[in-house]
mmCIF file of C-alpha atoms in Angstrom:
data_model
loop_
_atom_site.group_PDB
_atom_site.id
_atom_site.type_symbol
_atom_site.label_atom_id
_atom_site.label_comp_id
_atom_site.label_asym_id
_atom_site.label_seq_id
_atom_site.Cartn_x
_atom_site.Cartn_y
_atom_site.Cartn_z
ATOM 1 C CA UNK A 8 174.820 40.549 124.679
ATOM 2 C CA UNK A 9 173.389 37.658 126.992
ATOM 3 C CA UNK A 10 172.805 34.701 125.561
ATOM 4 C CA UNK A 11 169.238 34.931 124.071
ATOM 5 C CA UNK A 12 166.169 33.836 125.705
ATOM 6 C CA UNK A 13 162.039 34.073 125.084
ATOM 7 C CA UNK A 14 159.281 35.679 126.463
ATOM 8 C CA UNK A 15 156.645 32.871 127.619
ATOM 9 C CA UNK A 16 154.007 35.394 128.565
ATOM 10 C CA UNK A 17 151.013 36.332 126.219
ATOM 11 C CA UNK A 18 151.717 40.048 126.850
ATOM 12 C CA UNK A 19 153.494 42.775 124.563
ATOM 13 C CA UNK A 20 156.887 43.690 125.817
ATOM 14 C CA UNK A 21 158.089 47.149 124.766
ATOM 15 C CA UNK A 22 160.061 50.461 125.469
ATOM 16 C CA UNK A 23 159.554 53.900 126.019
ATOM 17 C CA UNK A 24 162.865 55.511 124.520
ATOM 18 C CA UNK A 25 162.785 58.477 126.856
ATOM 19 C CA UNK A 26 166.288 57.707 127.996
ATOM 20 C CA UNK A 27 167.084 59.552 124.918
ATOM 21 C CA UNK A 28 166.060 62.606 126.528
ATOM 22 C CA UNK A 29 163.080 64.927 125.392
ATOM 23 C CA UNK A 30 165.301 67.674 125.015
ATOM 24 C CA UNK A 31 167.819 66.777 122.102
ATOM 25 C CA UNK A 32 166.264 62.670 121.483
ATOM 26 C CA UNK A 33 162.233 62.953 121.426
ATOM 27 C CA UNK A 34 161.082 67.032 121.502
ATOM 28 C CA UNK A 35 160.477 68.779 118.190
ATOM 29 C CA UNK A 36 163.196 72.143 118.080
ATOM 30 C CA UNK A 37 161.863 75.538 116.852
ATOM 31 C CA UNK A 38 161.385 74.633 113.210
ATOM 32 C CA UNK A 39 159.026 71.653 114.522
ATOM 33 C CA UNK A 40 162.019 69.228 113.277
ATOM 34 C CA UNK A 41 162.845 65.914 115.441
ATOM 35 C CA UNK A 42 166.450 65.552 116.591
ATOM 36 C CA UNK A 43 168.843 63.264 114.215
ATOM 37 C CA UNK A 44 171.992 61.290 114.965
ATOM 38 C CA UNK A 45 175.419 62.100 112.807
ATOM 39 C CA UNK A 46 174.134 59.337 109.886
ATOM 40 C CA UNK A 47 171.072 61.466 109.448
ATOM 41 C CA UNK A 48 168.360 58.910 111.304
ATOM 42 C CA UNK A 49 165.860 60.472 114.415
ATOM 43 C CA UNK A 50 167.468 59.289 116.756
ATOM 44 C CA UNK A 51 163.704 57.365 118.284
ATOM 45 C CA UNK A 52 164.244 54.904 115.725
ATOM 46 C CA UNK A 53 168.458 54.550 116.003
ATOM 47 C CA UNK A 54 168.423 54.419 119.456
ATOM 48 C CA UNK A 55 165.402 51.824 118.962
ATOM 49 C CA UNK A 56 166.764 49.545 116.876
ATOM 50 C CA UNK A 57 169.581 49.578 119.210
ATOM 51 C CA UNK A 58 167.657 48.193 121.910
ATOM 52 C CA UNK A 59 166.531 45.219 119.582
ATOM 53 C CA UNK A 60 170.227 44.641 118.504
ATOM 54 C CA UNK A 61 171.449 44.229 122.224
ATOM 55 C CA UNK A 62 168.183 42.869 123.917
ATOM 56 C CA UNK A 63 168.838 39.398 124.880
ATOM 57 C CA UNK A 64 165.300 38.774 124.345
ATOM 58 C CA UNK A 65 163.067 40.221 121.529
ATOM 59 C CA UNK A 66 160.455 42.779 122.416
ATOM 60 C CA UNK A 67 157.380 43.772 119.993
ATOM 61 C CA UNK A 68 156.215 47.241 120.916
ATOM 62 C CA UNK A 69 157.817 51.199 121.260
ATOM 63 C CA UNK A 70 155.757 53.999 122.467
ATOM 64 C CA UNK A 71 157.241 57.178 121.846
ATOM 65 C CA UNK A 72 155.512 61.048 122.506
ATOM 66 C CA UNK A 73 153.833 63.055 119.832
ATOM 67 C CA UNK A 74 153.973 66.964 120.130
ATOM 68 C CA UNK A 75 152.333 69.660 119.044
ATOM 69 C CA UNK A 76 153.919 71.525 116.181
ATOM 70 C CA UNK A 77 156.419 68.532 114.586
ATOM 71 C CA UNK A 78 156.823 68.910 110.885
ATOM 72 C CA UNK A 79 154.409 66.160 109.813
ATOM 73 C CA UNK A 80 157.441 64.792 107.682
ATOM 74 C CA UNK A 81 158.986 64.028 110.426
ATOM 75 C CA UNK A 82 156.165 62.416 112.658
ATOM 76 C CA UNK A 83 155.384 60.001 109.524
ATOM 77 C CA UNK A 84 159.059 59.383 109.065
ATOM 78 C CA UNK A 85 159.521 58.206 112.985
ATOM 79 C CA UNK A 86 156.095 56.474 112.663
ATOM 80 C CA UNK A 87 157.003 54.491 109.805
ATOM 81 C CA UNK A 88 160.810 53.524 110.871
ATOM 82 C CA UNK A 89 159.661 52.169 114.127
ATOM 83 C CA UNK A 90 157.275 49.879 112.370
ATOM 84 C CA UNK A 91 160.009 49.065 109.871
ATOM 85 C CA UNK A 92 161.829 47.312 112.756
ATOM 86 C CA UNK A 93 158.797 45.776 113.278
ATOM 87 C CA UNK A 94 157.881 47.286 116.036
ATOM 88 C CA UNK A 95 154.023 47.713 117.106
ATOM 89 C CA UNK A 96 153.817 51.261 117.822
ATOM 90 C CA UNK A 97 151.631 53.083 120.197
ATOM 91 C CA UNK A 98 151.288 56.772 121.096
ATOM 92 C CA UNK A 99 151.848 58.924 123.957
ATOM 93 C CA UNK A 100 149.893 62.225 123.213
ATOM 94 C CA UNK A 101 151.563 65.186 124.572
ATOM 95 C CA UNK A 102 149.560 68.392 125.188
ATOM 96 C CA UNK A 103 150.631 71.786 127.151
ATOM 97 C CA UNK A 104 150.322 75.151 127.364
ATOM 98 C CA UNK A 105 146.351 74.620 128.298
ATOM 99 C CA UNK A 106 144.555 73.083 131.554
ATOM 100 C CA UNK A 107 142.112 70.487 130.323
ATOM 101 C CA UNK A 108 140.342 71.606 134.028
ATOM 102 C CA UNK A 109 139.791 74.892 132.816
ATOM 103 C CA UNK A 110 136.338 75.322 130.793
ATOM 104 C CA UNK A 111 138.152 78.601 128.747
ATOM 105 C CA UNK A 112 141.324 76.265 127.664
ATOM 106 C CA UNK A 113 139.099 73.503 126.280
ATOM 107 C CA UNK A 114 139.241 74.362 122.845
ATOM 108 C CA UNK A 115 142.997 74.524 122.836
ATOM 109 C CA UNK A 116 142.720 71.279 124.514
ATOM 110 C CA UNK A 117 140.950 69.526 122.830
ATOM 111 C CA UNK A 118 142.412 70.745 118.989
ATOM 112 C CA UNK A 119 145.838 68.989 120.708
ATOM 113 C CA UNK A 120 144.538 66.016 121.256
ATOM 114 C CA UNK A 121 142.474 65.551 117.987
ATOM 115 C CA UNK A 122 145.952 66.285 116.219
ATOM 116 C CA UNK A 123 147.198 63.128 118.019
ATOM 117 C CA UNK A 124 144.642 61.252 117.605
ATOM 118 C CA UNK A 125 144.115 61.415 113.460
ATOM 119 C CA UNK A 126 148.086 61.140 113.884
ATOM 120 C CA UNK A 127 147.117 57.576 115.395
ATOM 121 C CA UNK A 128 144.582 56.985 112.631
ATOM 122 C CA UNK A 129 146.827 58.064 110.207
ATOM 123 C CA UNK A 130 149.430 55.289 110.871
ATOM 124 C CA UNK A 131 146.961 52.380 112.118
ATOM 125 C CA UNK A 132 147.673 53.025 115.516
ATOM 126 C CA UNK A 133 145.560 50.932 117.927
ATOM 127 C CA UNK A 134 146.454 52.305 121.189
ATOM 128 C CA UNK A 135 146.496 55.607 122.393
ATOM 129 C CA UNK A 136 148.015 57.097 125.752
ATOM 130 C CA UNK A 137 148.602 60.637 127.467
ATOM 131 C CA UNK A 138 148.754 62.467 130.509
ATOM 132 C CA UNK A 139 146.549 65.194 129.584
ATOM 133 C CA UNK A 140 143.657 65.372 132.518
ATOM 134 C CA UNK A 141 145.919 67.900 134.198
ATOM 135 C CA UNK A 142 148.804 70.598 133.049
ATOM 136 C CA UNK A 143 152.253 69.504 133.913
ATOM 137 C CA UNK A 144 154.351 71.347 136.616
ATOM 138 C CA UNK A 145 152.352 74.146 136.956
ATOM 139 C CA UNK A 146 153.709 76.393 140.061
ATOM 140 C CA UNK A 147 151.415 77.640 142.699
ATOM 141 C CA UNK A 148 148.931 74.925 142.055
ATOM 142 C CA UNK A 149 146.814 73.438 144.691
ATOM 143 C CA UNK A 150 144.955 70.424 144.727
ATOM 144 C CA UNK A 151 141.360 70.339 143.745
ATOM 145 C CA UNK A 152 139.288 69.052 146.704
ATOM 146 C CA UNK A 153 135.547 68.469 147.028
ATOM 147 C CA UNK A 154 133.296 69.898 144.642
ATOM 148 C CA UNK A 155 136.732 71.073 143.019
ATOM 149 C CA UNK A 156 137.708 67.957 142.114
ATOM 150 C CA UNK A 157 134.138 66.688 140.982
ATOM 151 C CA UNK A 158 134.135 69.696 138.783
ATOM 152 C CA UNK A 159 137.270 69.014 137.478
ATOM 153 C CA UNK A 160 136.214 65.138 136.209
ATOM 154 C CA UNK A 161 133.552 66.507 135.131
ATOM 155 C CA UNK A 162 135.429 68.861 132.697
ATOM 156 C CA UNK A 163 137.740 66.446 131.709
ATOM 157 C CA UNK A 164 135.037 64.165 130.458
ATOM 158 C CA UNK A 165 133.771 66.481 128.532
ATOM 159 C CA UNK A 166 137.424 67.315 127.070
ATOM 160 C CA UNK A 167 138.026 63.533 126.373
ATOM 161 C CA UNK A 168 134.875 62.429 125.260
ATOM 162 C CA UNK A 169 134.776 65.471 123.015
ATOM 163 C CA UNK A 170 138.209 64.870 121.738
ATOM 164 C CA UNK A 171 136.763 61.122 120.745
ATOM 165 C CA UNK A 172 134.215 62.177 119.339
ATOM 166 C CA UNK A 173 135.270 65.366 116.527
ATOM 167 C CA UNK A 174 138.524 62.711 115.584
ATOM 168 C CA UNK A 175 135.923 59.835 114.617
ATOM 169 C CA UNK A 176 137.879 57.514 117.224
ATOM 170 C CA UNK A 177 135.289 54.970 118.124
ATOM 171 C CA UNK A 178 135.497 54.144 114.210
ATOM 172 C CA UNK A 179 138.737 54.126 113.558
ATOM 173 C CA UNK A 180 142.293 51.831 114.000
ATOM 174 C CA UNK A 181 142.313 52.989 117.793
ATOM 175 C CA UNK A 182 141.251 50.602 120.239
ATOM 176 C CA UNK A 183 142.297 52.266 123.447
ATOM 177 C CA UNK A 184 143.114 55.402 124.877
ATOM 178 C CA UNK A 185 145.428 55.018 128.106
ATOM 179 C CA UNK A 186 145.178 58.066 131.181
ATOM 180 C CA UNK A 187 148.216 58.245 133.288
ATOM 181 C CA UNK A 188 148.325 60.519 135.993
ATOM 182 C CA UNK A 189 151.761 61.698 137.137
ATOM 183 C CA UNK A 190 153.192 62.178 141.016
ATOM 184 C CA UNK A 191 152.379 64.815 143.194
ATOM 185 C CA UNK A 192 155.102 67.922 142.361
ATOM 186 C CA UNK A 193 154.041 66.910 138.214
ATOM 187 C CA UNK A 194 150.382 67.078 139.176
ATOM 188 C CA UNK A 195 148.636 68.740 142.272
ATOM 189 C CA UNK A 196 144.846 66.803 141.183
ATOM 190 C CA UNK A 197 145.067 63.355 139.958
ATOM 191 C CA UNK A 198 148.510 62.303 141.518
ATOM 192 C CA UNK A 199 146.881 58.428 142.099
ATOM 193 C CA UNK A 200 145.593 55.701 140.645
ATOM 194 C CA UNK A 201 142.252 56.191 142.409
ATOM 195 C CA UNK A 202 141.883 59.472 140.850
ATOM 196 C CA UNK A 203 142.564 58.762 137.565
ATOM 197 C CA UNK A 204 139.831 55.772 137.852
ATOM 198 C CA UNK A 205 137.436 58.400 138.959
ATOM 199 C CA UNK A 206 138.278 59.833 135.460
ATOM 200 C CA UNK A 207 138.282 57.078 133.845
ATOM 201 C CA UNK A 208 134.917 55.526 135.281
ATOM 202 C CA UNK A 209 133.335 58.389 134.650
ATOM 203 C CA UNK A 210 134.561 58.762 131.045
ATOM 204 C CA UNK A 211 133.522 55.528 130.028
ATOM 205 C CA UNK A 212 130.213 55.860 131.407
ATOM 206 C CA UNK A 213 129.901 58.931 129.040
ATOM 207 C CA UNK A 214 130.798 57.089 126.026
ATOM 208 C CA UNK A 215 128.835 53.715 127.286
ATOM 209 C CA UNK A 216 131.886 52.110 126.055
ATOM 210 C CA UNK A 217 135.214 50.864 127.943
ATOM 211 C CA UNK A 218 137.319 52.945 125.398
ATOM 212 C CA UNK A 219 139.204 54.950 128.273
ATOM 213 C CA UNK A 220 141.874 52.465 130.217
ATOM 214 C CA UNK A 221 143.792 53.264 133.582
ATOM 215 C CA UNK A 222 147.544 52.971 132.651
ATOM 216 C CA UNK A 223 149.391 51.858 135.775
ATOM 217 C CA UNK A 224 152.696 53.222 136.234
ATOM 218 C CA UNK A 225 154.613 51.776 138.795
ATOM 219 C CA UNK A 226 157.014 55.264 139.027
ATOM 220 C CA UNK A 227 153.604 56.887 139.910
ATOM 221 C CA UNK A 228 151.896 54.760 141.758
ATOM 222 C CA UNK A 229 154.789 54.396 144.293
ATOM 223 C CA UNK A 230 155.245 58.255 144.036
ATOM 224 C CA UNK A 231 151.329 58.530 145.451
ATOM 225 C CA UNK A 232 149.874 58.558 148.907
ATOM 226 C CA UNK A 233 148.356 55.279 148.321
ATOM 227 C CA UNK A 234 150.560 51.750 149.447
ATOM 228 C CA UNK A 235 151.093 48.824 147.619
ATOM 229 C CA UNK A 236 147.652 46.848 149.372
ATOM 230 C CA UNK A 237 145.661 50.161 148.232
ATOM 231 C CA UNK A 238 146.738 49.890 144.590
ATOM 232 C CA UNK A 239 146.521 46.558 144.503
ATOM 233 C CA UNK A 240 143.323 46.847 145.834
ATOM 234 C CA UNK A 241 142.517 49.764 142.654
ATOM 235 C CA UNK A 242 144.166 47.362 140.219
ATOM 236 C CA UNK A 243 141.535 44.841 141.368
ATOM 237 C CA UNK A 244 138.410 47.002 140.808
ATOM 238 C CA UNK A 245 139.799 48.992 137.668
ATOM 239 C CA UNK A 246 140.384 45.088 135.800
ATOM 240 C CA UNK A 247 136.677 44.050 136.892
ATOM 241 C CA UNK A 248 134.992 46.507 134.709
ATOM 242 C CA UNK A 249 137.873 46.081 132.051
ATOM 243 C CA UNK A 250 139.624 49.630 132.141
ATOM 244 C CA UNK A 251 142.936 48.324 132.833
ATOM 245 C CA UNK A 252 145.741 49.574 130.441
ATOM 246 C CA UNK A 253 149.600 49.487 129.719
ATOM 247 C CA UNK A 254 151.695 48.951 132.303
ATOM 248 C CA UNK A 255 154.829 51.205 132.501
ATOM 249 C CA UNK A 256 157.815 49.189 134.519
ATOM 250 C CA UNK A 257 159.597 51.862 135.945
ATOM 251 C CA UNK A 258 161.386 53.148 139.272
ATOM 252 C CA UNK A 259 159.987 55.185 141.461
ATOM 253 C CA UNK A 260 161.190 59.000 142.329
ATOM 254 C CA UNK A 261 164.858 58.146 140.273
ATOM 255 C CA UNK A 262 162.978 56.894 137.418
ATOM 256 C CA UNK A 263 166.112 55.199 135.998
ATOM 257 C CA UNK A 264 167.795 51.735 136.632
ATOM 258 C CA UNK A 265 165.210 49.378 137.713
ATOM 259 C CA UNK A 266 166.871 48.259 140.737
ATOM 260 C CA UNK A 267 165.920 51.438 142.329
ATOM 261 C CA UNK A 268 162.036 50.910 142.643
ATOM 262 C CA UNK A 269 161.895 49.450 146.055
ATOM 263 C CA UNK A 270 159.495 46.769 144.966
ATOM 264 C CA UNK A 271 156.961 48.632 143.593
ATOM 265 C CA UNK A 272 156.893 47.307 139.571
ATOM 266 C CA UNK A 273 157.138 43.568 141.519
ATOM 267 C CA UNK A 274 154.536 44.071 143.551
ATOM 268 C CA UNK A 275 151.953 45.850 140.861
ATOM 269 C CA UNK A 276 152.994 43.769 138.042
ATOM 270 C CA UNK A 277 151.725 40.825 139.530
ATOM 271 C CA UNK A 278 149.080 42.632 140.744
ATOM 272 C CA UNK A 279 147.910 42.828 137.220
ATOM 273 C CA UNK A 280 148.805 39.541 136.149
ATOM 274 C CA UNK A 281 146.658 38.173 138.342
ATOM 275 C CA UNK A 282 143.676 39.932 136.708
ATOM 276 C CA UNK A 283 144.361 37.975 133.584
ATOM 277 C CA UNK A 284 143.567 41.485 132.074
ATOM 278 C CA UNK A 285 147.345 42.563 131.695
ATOM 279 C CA UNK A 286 148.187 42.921 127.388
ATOM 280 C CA UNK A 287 150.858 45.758 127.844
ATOM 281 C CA UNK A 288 154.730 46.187 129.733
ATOM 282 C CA UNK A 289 156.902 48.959 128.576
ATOM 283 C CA UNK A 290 159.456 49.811 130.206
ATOM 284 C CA UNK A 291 160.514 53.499 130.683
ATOM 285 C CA UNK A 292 164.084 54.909 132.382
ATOM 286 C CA UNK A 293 164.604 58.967 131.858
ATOM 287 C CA UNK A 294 167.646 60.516 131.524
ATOM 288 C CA UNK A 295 169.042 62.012 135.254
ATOM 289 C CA UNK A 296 170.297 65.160 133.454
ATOM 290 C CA UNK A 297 167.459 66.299 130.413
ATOM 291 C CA UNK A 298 167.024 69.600 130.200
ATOM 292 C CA UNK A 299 163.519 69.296 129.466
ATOM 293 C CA UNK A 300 163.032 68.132 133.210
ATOM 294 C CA UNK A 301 165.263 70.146 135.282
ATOM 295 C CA UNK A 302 162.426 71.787 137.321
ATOM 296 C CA UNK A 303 161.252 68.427 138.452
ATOM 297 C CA UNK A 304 165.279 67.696 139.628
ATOM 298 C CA UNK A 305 164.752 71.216 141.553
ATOM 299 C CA UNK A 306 161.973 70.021 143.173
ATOM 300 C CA UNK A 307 163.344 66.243 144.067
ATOM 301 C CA UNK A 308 166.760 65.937 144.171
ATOM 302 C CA UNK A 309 166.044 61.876 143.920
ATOM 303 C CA UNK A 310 165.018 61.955 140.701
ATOM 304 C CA UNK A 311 168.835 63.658 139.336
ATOM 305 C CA UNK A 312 170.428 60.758 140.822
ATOM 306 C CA UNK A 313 172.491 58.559 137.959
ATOM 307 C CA UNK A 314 171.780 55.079 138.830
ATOM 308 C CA UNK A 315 173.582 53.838 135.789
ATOM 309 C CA UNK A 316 176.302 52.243 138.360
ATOM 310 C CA UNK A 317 178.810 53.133 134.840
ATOM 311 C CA UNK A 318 176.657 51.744 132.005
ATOM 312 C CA UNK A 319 175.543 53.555 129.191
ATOM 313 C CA UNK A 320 171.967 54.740 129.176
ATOM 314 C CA UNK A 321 170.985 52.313 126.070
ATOM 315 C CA UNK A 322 172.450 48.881 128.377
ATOM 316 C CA UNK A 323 170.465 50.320 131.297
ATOM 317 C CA UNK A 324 167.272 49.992 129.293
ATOM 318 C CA UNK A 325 168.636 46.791 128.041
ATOM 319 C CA UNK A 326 168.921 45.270 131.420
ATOM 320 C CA UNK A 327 165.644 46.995 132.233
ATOM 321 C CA UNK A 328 163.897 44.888 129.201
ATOM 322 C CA UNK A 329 165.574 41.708 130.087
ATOM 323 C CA UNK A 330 165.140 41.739 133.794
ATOM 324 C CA UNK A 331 161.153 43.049 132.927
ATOM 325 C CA UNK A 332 161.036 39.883 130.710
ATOM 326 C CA UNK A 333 162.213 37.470 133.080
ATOM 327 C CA UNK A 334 159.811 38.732 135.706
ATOM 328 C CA UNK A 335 156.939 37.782 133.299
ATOM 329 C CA UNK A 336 157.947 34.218 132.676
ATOM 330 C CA UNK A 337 158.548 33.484 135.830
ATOM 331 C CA UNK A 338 154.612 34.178 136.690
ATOM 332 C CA UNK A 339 154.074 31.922 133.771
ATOM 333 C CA UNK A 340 155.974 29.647 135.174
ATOM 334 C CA UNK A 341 154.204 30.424 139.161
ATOM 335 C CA UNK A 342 150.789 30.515 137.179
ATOM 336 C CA UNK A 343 149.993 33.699 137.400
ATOM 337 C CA UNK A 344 149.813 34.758 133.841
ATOM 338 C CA UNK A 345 148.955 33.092 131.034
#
């Protein structure tokens, strides 16, 4: 390990462990049961406490994915081990299997989502994130357009706002509920960060709250049609009427080592430092060969590309925390963030 160092910036640092893989690290198996390592610990909490031992500087916060169908046991025991390594721990809700822009899946949709939410309320969770305003990888799909699309917000308010609403959220431990939208081949709809503050904005409005946040994902965002100026420009707007979220620091198209972004988590992390609304960094590398996203390989050969450059996955996430740290003190140190 480097020698140690601290984080200067008034921001949570964190990790999504999805390095571990979904398929055999963070996915439920047919009896709902998470995977373990050979001493018998789920592997989201061994491989997190891990990070911590090697990190050259400390970070404070894990988000890890919830499914549908894991053996409560299990959720409660991952839950409770990340906070055991004193950890704040926030939520990624995972839905599927339903389109939340189909009136005749909203039920389905919305019984999901309240699962992971009294999950969150359960533990003392306070914020709250998922991708569910659109089904993942869903072949054939075109984009909704138009009226289309306007129908589609629409439906997803009510979906969201719904979901709120039968879990008791507004009253509860959870402060926030983060939207990320996902790239265009993921997602045909809301593949930008415009898009998803169409959602959002409208959302909100709904609850007369500022409940719903934008997460900005610099992966996604440099993914999207829109340039750096144009999210920038997004970030801006989305910060002025206080609906900016977590910020995932991660690569673009690879989605592994850092170094492979092309400027992109530079650029929109200071972006939202400037807003002085920024609270949230995790950073997030995926495993080049998981099972669990082998049609998104088919589709982009980019993102199957091992940028390790012979590391192990756990020191490329180490390096990813470290080097994610260092870019927040030094716009501390440039004034930039408080």
């Amino acid at each position: 390990m480097a020698e140690s160092f601290d984080l200067k910036a008034s921001v949570s640092l964190g990790v999504v462990p999805t390095h571990i893989k979904f398929v055999g690290g963070l996915c439920p198996d047919e009896s709902g049961r998470l995977p373990r390592g050979e001493d018998g610990r789920l592997l989201a909490v061994s491989e997190t406490a891990a990070l911590l031992e090697q990190s050259a500087v400390k970070f404070t916060s894990v988000q890890v994915s919830v499914f549908p169908g894991i053996e409560p046991a299990d959720n409660d025991e991952m839950l409770e081990g990340l906070k055991a390594l004193g950890l704040e721990v926030y939520l990624i809700i995972m839905v599927g299997g339903a389109d939340p822009m189909k009136p005749e899946d909203e039920d389905k949709v919305v019984s999901m989502l309240v699962d992971g939410l009294s999950l969150a309320k359960k533990h003392g969770i306070a914020q709250v994130a998922s991708t569910s305003i659109e089904e993942w990888m869903q072949a054939g799909a075109q984009p909704k357009e138009g009226a289309a699309f306007d129908a589609a917000v629409a439906q997803n308010v009510k979906v969201h706002t719904r979901a709120v609403r039968e879990a008791d959220l507004l009253e509860s431990s959870v402060k926030a509920w983060h939207i990320e939208f996902l790239r265009g081949i993921e997602f045909q709809t809301f593949t930008d960060i415009g898009k998803a503050w169409t959602f959002v904005k409208a959302a909100n409005a709904e609850l007369g709250t500022t409940f719903f946040k934008v997460m900005v994902d610099a992966a996604h965002c440099g993914d999207s049609v829109l340039n750096i100026p144009e999210n920038e420009a997004i970030i801006d707007e989305i910060a002025a009427a206080d609906a900016l979220g977590m910020f995932h620091a991660s690569a673009k198209t690879t989605r592994g080592c850092l170094t492979t972004d092309d400027g992109w988590i530079g650029a929109l992390l200071a972006a939202c430092a400037k807003t002085g609304k920024l609270e949230v960094v995790l950073v997030e590398v995926f495993h080049h060969e998981d099972p669990a996203l082998e049609g998104l390989r088919q589709a982009d050969v980019g993102h199957g590309i091992d940028t390790r450059d012979g590391r192990s996955y756990t020191a490329t996430v180490v390096d990813g925390i470290e080097n994610t740290a260092r870019r927040l003190n030094n716009l501390v140190a440039r004034g930039l963030l408080s």
